[in-house]
Amino acid sequence: DVQLVESGGGSVQPGGSLRLSCGASGHTYSSNCMGWFRQAPGKEREGVARINTDSSRTTYADSVKGRFTISQDNDKNTLHLQMSSLKPEDTGMYYCAAARVCSWGWFDYWGQGTQVTVS
């Protein structure tokens, strides 16, 4: 199994920035993709950004392109999401996730989530 723990959420005004982090432990070698998802109240969970931990190739949801940046530390066990120009519609619970295949539907390890509120 892979254990994921998020940190860095909080409240910010529109236009502000936040940086989320996620520490991974356990059988991390079995997962070559890590990503961030979010879920707003009353809405379905959606993929925000993902990164192939081998190639460092990144993919973003259209709604966050140019504002969010996903990155990983050199040890590949720490994931970050730098969020800038935040909008009220970015509010939600943000989850770190890991997968064996780098596709939105393959994520099967999840963190507990960290709340982001933009208002």
Coordinates of C-alpha atoms in Angstrom, one line a residue:
D1 CA 0.0 0.0 0.0
V2 CA 0.9 3.7 -0.4
Q3 CA 0.1 6.2 2.4
L4 CA -0.4 9.8 1.5
V5 CA -0.6 12.8 3.8
E6 CA -1.6 16.3 2.5
S7 CA -0.7 19.6 4.1
G8 CA -0.9 23.3 3.2
G9 CA -4.5 24.0 2.8
G10 CA -6.2 27.1 4.3
S11 CA -8.2 30.2 3.5
V12 CA -7.1 32.9 1.1
Q13 CA -8.6 35.8 -0.7
P14 CA -9.3 35.7 -4.5
G15 CA -6.1 36.4 -6.4
G16 CA -4.0 34.9 -3.6
S17 CA -1.7 31.8 -3.6
L18 CA -1.4 28.6 -1.7
R19 CA 1.1 25.7 -1.8
L20 CA -0.1 22.2 -1.1
S21 CA 2.2 19.4 -0.2
C22 CA 1.8 15.6 -0.1
G23 CA 4.2 13.1 1.6
A24 CA 4.1 9.6 0.2
S25 CA 5.3 6.5 2.1
G26 CA 5.0 2.7 1.8
H27 CA 5.2 0.9 -1.5
T28 CA 5.7 4.1 -3.5
Y29 CA 7.7 2.1 -6.2
S30 CA 4.4 0.6 -7.3
S31 CA 3.0 4.0 -8.3
N32 CA 4.5 6.0 -11.2
C33 CA 1.9 8.7 -11.2
M34 CA 0.8 11.1 -8.6
G35 CA -1.9 13.8 -8.8
W36 CA -4.2 16.2 -7.1
F37 CA -8.0 16.0 -7.2
R38 CA -10.5 18.4 -5.6
Q39 CA -14.2 18.1 -4.6
A40 CA -16.4 21.1 -4.0
P41 CA -19.6 20.8 -1.9
G42 CA -22.3 19.2 -4.0
K43 CA -20.0 18.4 -6.9
E44 CA -18.2 15.4 -8.1
R45 CA -14.5 15.0 -7.5
E46 CA -12.4 16.2 -10.4
G47 CA -8.8 15.7 -11.4
V48 CA -6.7 18.9 -11.1
A49 CA -3.2 18.0 -12.1
R50 CA -1.1 14.9 -12.4
I51 CA 2.6 14.1 -12.9
N52 CA 4.4 11.0 -14.2
T53 CA 7.0 10.4 -11.6
D54 CA 9.4 8.8 -14.1
S55 CA 9.1 11.2 -17.0
S56 CA 7.9 14.3 -15.1
R57 CA 5.3 14.8 -17.7
T58 CA 2.4 16.9 -16.3
T59 CA -1.3 17.2 -17.2
Y60 CA -3.7 19.9 -16.0
A61 CA -7.4 20.4 -16.0
D62 CA -8.4 23.2 -18.3
S63 CA -9.8 25.2 -15.4
V64 CA -6.3 25.5 -13.7
K65 CA -3.9 25.7 -16.6
G66 CA -1.6 28.7 -16.3
R67 CA -2.5 29.1 -12.6
F68 CA -1.5 25.8 -10.9
T69 CA 1.8 24.0 -11.1
I70 CA 2.4 20.4 -9.9
S71 CA 5.9 19.3 -9.0
Q72 CA 7.8 16.6 -7.1
D73 CA 10.9 16.6 -5.0
N74 CA 14.0 14.8 -6.2
D75 CA 13.2 11.8 -3.9
K76 CA 9.8 11.5 -5.8
N77 CA 8.1 11.0 -2.4
T78 CA 6.9 14.5 -1.9
L79 CA 4.4 16.2 -4.2
H80 CA 3.5 19.8 -4.4
L81 CA 0.7 21.9 -5.9
Q82 CA 1.5 25.6 -6.3
M83 CA -1.8 27.5 -6.7
S84 CA -1.8 31.1 -7.9
S85 CA -4.5 33.6 -9.0
L86 CA -7.0 31.6 -6.9
K87 CA -10.7 32.0 -7.6
P88 CA -13.7 31.3 -5.4
E89 CA -14.5 28.4 -7.7
D90 CA -11.2 26.8 -6.6
T91 CA -12.7 26.2 -3.2
G92 CA -12.9 22.6 -2.1
M93 CA -11.3 19.6 -0.5
Y94 CA -8.0 18.8 -2.2
Y95 CA -6.8 15.2 -2.3
C96 CA -3.4 13.8 -3.1
A97 CA -3.5 10.5 -5.0
A98 CA -1.3 7.9 -6.5
A99 CA -1.7 5.4 -9.4
R100 CA 0.2 2.8 -11.4
V101 CA -1.0 4.2 -14.7
C102 CA -1.0 7.9 -15.4
S103 CA -4.6 8.3 -16.3
W104 CA -7.4 10.0 -14.4
G105 CA -9.3 6.8 -13.8
W106 CA -6.5 4.8 -12.4
F107 CA -5.8 6.5 -9.1
D108 CA -6.4 4.1 -6.3
Y109 CA -4.5 5.5 -3.3
W110 CA -5.8 8.6 -1.6
G111 CA -4.9 10.9 1.1
Q112 CA -7.4 12.3 3.7
G113 CA -7.6 15.7 2.0
T114 CA -6.9 19.3 2.9
Q115 CA -9.4 22.1 2.7
V116 CA -8.9 25.1 0.4
T117 CA -11.2 28.1 0.8
V118 CA -11.1 31.1 -1.5
S119 CA -13.3 34.0 -0.4

